[in-house]
Amino acid sequence: MSTVLQTRLAAELPAISRALAQAVDSLPASVQPIARHILNAGGKRLRPFLTVLSARLFGYRENDIYPLAATMEMLHAATLLHDDVLDEAVTRRGKPAAHTLFDLVTVILAGDALFSHANRLVAEYGDCRLSACFSEATLRTAVGEIQEITYRRRVDQQPEIYNEIITGKTAWLIRASCEMGALRAKADQRELELTTQYGLQLGMAFQLVDDALDFAPPEKTGKPSCGDVREGKLTPPLLLYREHLAPAERAAFDLRFCSGDLDDAAAQTVGARIRALGFDAQSRRIADTHLEKARVALHGLPDAPERSILEHIIAHVRDREE
């Protein structure tokens, strides 16, 4: 992360953190421990940061942008609670996943409560466009997750299906984070379209890089590797690997992949081959095409200090190593 980006993030984080803490404090008492657990598990607060930057880009200087930005992190946190249950994850950013510490059903319902509370906080701004943006992001995220589940442990997933999945499960929320800020700042229609295009393309690239990082050694990322192999997610590195295999080897891989028979040792072997063949790097190159679209959209927006920060975020997403 560049020094410029680090400095601006450090300047905005205290206000974002205060808004999040206040939002959690206003939740029912039974939900608060789970909400605090997931929100304190780490994360760089990219989504609320984008909301703040997008508003400031268009000259909005009011501090009520921070509670609005916090709703984006609450929505993101709710999806993480549900994701960890669906993926049977044991940890989240090196800490125990919530469902390993709290009752499973309670964690699922706490995720629903976070969604609902964030939605109510957005509604308090009295702008139907903000409410529509939040609702659309919730819908798209859920549909993306459903599609991912539908295609889990299947090898008939075409690239366009993968794009639909990551648009829903990752990119739309990043898009909405940018849109929220622009809407609050009363950006005009052209500015709004360019801001949302920036956010969407940034989000697509973010997930593509994330899928490449899944095959990086744990000592490099600090996270377990090759989870997508074990979970049956045919991401671009895995798709490229499968297409590289000779017919007989591909048939054997398909059988094990679709049946969930790839244990950690087998997954690590696949991961090593993906790295050796450069398919993780190729996934990053696909991400570059989206980042270039984000950059083009950004250059049509006002020449303000925030535009430079948003450009630094493009470089950060491109170069992520964790």
Coordinates of C-alpha atoms in Angstrom, one line a residue:
M1 CA 0.0 0.0 0.0
S2 CA 1.4 3.4 -1.0
T3 CA 2.3 6.0 1.7
V4 CA -0.3 8.4 0.2
L5 CA -3.0 5.8 0.5
Q6 CA -1.9 4.7 4.0
T7 CA -2.0 8.3 5.2
R8 CA -5.5 9.0 3.9
L9 CA -6.8 5.7 5.2
A10 CA -5.3 6.4 8.7
A11 CA -7.0 9.8 8.7
E12 CA -10.4 8.4 7.9
L13 CA -10.4 5.2 9.9
P14 CA -11.1 6.7 13.4
A15 CA -14.3 8.3 12.2
I16 CA -15.3 5.1 10.4
S17 CA -14.5 3.0 13.5
R18 CA -16.6 5.3 15.7
A19 CA -19.5 5.1 13.4
L20 CA -19.3 1.3 13.4
A21 CA -19.1 1.2 17.2
Q22 CA -22.1 3.4 17.5
A23 CA -24.0 1.3 15.0
V24 CA -23.2 -1.9 16.9
D25 CA -24.1 -0.3 20.3
S26 CA -27.6 0.4 18.9
L27 CA -28.1 -3.2 18.0
P28 CA -30.2 -5.5 20.3
A29 CA -27.9 -6.8 23.1
S30 CA -28.2 -10.4 21.9
V31 CA -26.6 -9.5 18.5
Q32 CA -23.8 -7.2 19.8
P33 CA -21.2 -9.9 20.8
I34 CA -21.4 -11.6 17.4
A35 CA -21.3 -8.2 15.5
R36 CA -18.3 -7.1 17.5
H37 CA -16.6 -10.4 16.9
I38 CA -16.8 -10.2 13.1
L39 CA -16.2 -6.5 12.9
N40 CA -13.1 -6.7 15.1
A41 CA -11.7 -9.7 13.2
G42 CA -9.7 -7.3 11.0
G43 CA -10.1 -6.0 7.5
K44 CA -9.0 -2.7 5.9
R45 CA -12.5 -1.1 5.8
L46 CA -12.2 -0.7 2.0
R47 CA -15.9 -0.4 1.4
P48 CA -16.7 2.4 3.9
F49 CA -13.5 4.1 2.8
L50 CA -14.7 4.1 -0.8
T51 CA -18.0 5.6 0.3
V52 CA -16.2 8.5 2.1
L53 CA -13.8 9.1 -0.8
S54 CA -16.7 9.1 -3.3
A55 CA -18.6 11.7 -1.4
R56 CA -15.6 13.9 -0.8
L57 CA -14.6 13.6 -4.5
F58 CA -17.8 15.6 -5.3
G59 CA -17.3 18.2 -2.5
Y60 CA -19.4 16.7 0.2
R61 CA -17.9 17.7 3.6
E62 CA -20.6 16.7 6.2
N63 CA -19.6 14.2 8.8
D64 CA -22.9 12.2 8.4
I65 CA -21.1 10.4 5.6
Y66 CA -19.4 8.2 8.2
P67 CA -22.5 6.5 9.6
L68 CA -23.6 5.9 6.0
A69 CA -20.3 4.4 5.1
A70 CA -20.5 2.2 8.2
T71 CA -23.6 0.5 6.7
M72 CA -21.5 -0.8 3.9
E73 CA -19.1 -2.5 6.3
M74 CA -22.1 -3.9 8.3
L75 CA -23.5 -5.4 5.1
H76 CA -20.1 -6.9 4.2
A77 CA -19.7 -8.3 7.8
A78 CA -23.1 -9.9 7.5
T79 CA -22.1 -11.7 4.3
L80 CA -18.9 -12.9 6.0
L81 CA -20.9 -14.4 8.9
H82 CA -23.0 -16.3 6.4
D83 CA -20.1 -17.2 4.1
D84 CA -18.2 -18.8 7.0
V85 CA -21.2 -21.0 7.8
L86 CA -21.7 -22.0 4.2
D87 CA -18.0 -22.8 3.7
E88 CA -17.7 -24.5 7.1
A89 CA -14.7 -22.2 7.7
V90 CA -12.9 -22.6 11.0
T91 CA -11.1 -19.2 11.0
R92 CA -11.6 -15.7 9.7
R93 CA -8.5 -13.6 9.2
G94 CA -6.6 -15.9 11.6
K95 CA -9.3 -15.7 14.3
P96 CA -12.0 -18.3 15.1
A97 CA -15.0 -18.0 12.8
A98 CA -18.1 -16.8 14.7
H99 CA -20.0 -20.0 14.3
T100 CA -17.2 -21.9 16.1
L101 CA -17.7 -19.7 19.2
F102 CA -21.5 -19.0 19.1
D103 CA -24.5 -21.1 18.3
L104 CA -24.8 -21.7 14.6
V105 CA -28.4 -20.6 14.2
T106 CA -27.7 -17.6 16.3
V107 CA -24.8 -16.6 14.0
I108 CA -27.0 -16.9 10.9
L109 CA -29.7 -14.8 12.5
A110 CA -27.2 -12.2 13.7
G111 CA -26.1 -11.8 10.1
D112 CA -29.7 -11.2 9.2
A113 CA -30.0 -8.7 12.0
L114 CA -26.9 -6.8 10.8
F115 CA -28.4 -6.6 7.3
S116 CA -31.7 -5.3 8.7
H117 CA -30.1 -2.8 11.1
A118 CA -27.8 -1.4 8.3
N119 CA -30.9 -1.1 6.1
R120 CA -32.7 0.9 8.8
L121 CA -29.8 3.2 9.3
V122 CA -29.7 4.0 5.5
A123 CA -33.4 4.6 5.5
E124 CA -33.0 7.3 8.2
Y125 CA -31.2 9.5 5.6
G126 CA -34.6 9.9 4.0
D127 CA -33.3 9.4 0.4
C128 CA -35.0 6.6 -1.5
R129 CA -32.0 6.4 -3.9
L130 CA -29.8 5.4 -1.0
S131 CA -32.2 2.8 0.2
A132 CA -32.6 1.4 -3.3
C133 CA -28.8 1.2 -3.6
F134 CA -28.5 -0.7 -0.4
S135 CA -31.3 -3.0 -1.2
E136 CA -29.9 -3.7 -4.7
A137 CA -26.5 -4.5 -3.2
T138 CA -28.1 -6.9 -0.7
L139 CA -30.0 -8.6 -3.5
R140 CA -27.1 -8.9 -5.8
T141 CA -24.8 -10.3 -3.1
A142 CA -27.4 -13.0 -2.2
V143 CA -27.9 -14.0 -5.8
G144 CA -24.1 -14.2 -6.4
E145 CA -23.8 -16.5 -3.4
I146 CA -26.6 -18.7 -4.6
Q147 CA -25.0 -18.9 -8.0
E148 CA -21.7 -19.9 -6.4
I149 CA -23.4 -22.7 -4.4
T150 CA -25.2 -23.8 -7.6
Y151 CA -22.0 -24.3 -9.5
R152 CA -19.9 -25.7 -6.6
R153 CA -18.2 -29.0 -7.5
R154 CA -19.1 -28.6 -11.1
V155 CA -16.8 -28.4 -14.1
D156 CA -19.4 -27.0 -16.6
Q157 CA -19.1 -23.5 -15.3
Q158 CA -18.3 -21.1 -18.2
P159 CA -16.3 -17.9 -17.7
E160 CA -19.4 -15.8 -18.1
I161 CA -21.0 -17.7 -15.2
Y162 CA -17.9 -17.0 -13.1
N163 CA -18.2 -13.3 -14.0
E164 CA -21.8 -13.3 -12.9
I165 CA -20.9 -14.9 -9.6
I166 CA -18.2 -12.5 -8.7
T167 CA -20.2 -9.5 -9.8
G168 CA -22.8 -10.5 -7.3
K169 CA -20.8 -11.8 -4.4
T170 CA -18.0 -9.2 -4.4
A171 CA -18.1 -6.5 -7.1
W172 CA -21.6 -5.1 -6.5
L173 CA -21.0 -4.2 -2.9
I174 CA -17.8 -2.4 -3.8
R175 CA -19.8 -0.7 -6.6
A176 CA -22.6 0.2 -4.1
S177 CA -20.0 1.6 -1.7
C178 CA -18.9 4.1 -4.3
E179 CA -22.5 4.8 -5.4
M180 CA -23.6 5.6 -1.9
G181 CA -21.0 8.4 -1.5
A182 CA -21.8 9.8 -4.9
L183 CA -25.5 9.8 -4.2
R184 CA -25.1 11.5 -0.9
A185 CA -23.0 14.2 -2.6
K186 CA -25.7 14.7 -5.2
A187 CA -23.4 13.9 -8.1
D188 CA -25.0 14.3 -11.5
Q189 CA -26.0 11.3 -13.7
R190 CA -22.8 11.2 -15.7
E191 CA -20.6 11.4 -12.6
L192 CA -22.8 8.7 -10.9
E193 CA -22.4 6.4 -13.9
L194 CA -18.6 6.8 -13.9
T195 CA -18.3 6.4 -10.2
T196 CA -20.3 3.1 -10.2
Q197 CA -18.3 1.9 -13.2
Y198 CA -15.1 2.5 -11.3
G199 CA -16.5 0.6 -8.3
L200 CA -17.8 -2.3 -10.3
Q201 CA -14.5 -2.8 -12.2
L202 CA -12.5 -2.4 -9.1
G203 CA -14.6 -5.1 -7.4
M204 CA -14.2 -7.5 -10.3
A205 CA -10.5 -7.1 -10.1
F206 CA -10.4 -7.5 -6.4
Q207 CA -12.1 -10.9 -6.5
L208 CA -9.8 -12.1 -9.4
V209 CA -6.8 -11.1 -7.4
D210 CA -8.3 -12.8 -4.4
D211 CA -8.8 -16.0 -6.4
A212 CA -5.1 -15.9 -7.5
L213 CA -4.0 -15.3 -3.9
D214 CA -5.8 -18.5 -2.8
F215 CA -2.9 -20.4 -4.4
A216 CA -0.2 -18.3 -2.8
P217 CA 1.9 -20.1 0.0
P218 CA 0.4 -19.5 3.5
E219 CA 3.7 -18.0 4.7
K220 CA 3.2 -15.2 2.1
T221 CA -0.4 -14.4 2.8
G222 CA -0.9 -15.5 6.4
K223 CA -4.0 -17.5 5.3
P224 CA -4.5 -21.2 4.4
S225 CA -4.0 -21.9 0.7
C226 CA -5.9 -23.8 -2.0
G227 CA -9.3 -23.5 -0.2
D228 CA -11.1 -23.1 -3.5
V229 CA -9.8 -26.6 -4.6
R230 CA -11.2 -28.2 -1.4
E231 CA -14.5 -26.3 -1.6
G232 CA -15.1 -27.1 -5.3
K233 CA -14.9 -23.5 -6.6
L234 CA -13.8 -23.4 -10.3
T235 CA -12.0 -20.0 -10.2
P236 CA -9.9 -18.9 -13.2
P237 CA -6.6 -20.4 -12.0
L238 CA -8.4 -23.8 -11.5
L239 CA -10.2 -23.4 -14.8
L240 CA -6.9 -22.8 -16.6
Y241 CA -5.3 -25.7 -14.8
R242 CA -8.1 -28.1 -15.8
E243 CA -7.9 -27.0 -19.4
H244 CA -4.2 -27.6 -19.4
L245 CA -4.6 -31.3 -18.4
A246 CA -4.5 -34.1 -20.9
P247 CA -7.9 -35.8 -21.4
A248 CA -7.3 -38.8 -19.1
E249 CA -5.8 -36.6 -16.3
R250 CA -8.6 -34.1 -16.7
A251 CA -11.2 -36.9 -16.3
A252 CA -9.5 -38.1 -13.1
F253 CA -9.4 -34.5 -11.8
D254 CA -13.0 -33.9 -12.6
L255 CA -14.1 -37.0 -10.8
R256 CA -12.3 -36.0 -7.6
F257 CA -13.2 -32.3 -7.8
C258 CA -16.9 -33.0 -8.3
S259 CA -17.1 -35.6 -5.6
G260 CA -15.2 -33.5 -3.1
D261 CA -12.4 -36.1 -2.9
L262 CA -9.5 -33.6 -3.0
D263 CA -8.0 -33.5 0.5
D264 CA -5.5 -30.9 1.6
A265 CA -2.5 -32.8 0.3
A266 CA -4.1 -33.2 -3.1
A267 CA -5.2 -29.5 -3.1
Q268 CA -1.6 -28.4 -2.3
T269 CA -0.3 -30.5 -5.2
V270 CA -2.8 -28.8 -7.5
G271 CA -1.8 -25.4 -6.0
A272 CA 1.9 -26.0 -6.6
R273 CA 1.3 -26.9 -10.2
I274 CA -0.9 -23.8 -10.7
R275 CA 1.9 -21.6 -9.4
A276 CA 4.5 -23.4 -11.5
L277 CA 2.4 -23.0 -14.7
G278 CA 1.7 -19.4 -13.9
F279 CA -2.1 -19.7 -13.9
D280 CA -2.4 -17.5 -10.7
A281 CA -0.4 -14.8 -12.5
Q282 CA -2.7 -15.2 -15.5
S283 CA -5.7 -14.5 -13.3
R284 CA -4.0 -11.3 -12.2
R285 CA -3.6 -10.3 -15.8
I286 CA -7.3 -10.7 -16.3
A287 CA -7.8 -8.5 -13.3
D288 CA -5.7 -5.9 -15.0
T289 CA -8.2 -5.5 -17.8
H290 CA -10.9 -4.6 -15.2
L291 CA -8.5 -2.2 -13.4
E292 CA -7.8 -0.4 -16.7
K293 CA -11.6 0.1 -17.1
A294 CA -11.8 1.4 -13.6
R295 CA -8.9 3.8 -14.4
V296 CA -10.6 5.1 -17.6
A297 CA -13.8 5.8 -15.6
L298 CA -11.9 7.5 -12.9
H299 CA -10.2 9.9 -15.3
G300 CA -13.7 11.3 -16.2
L301 CA -14.3 12.4 -12.7
P302 CA -13.4 15.7 -11.0
D303 CA -9.6 16.4 -10.6
A304 CA -9.7 16.4 -6.8
P305 CA -7.3 14.9 -4.2
E306 CA -9.7 12.0 -3.7
R307 CA -9.3 11.0 -7.3
S308 CA -5.6 10.5 -6.7
I309 CA -6.4 8.3 -3.7
L310 CA -8.9 6.3 -5.8
E311 CA -6.1 5.8 -8.3
H312 CA -3.8 4.5 -5.6
I313 CA -6.5 2.0 -4.6
I314 CA -6.3 0.6 -8.2
A315 CA -2.6 0.0 -7.7
H316 CA -3.2 -1.5 -4.3
V317 CA -5.7 -4.0 -5.6
R318 CA -3.4 -4.9 -8.5
D319 CA -0.4 -5.5 -6.2
R320 CA -2.2 -7.2 -3.3
E321 CA -0.2 -10.0 -1.6
E322 CA -2.6 -10.7 1.2

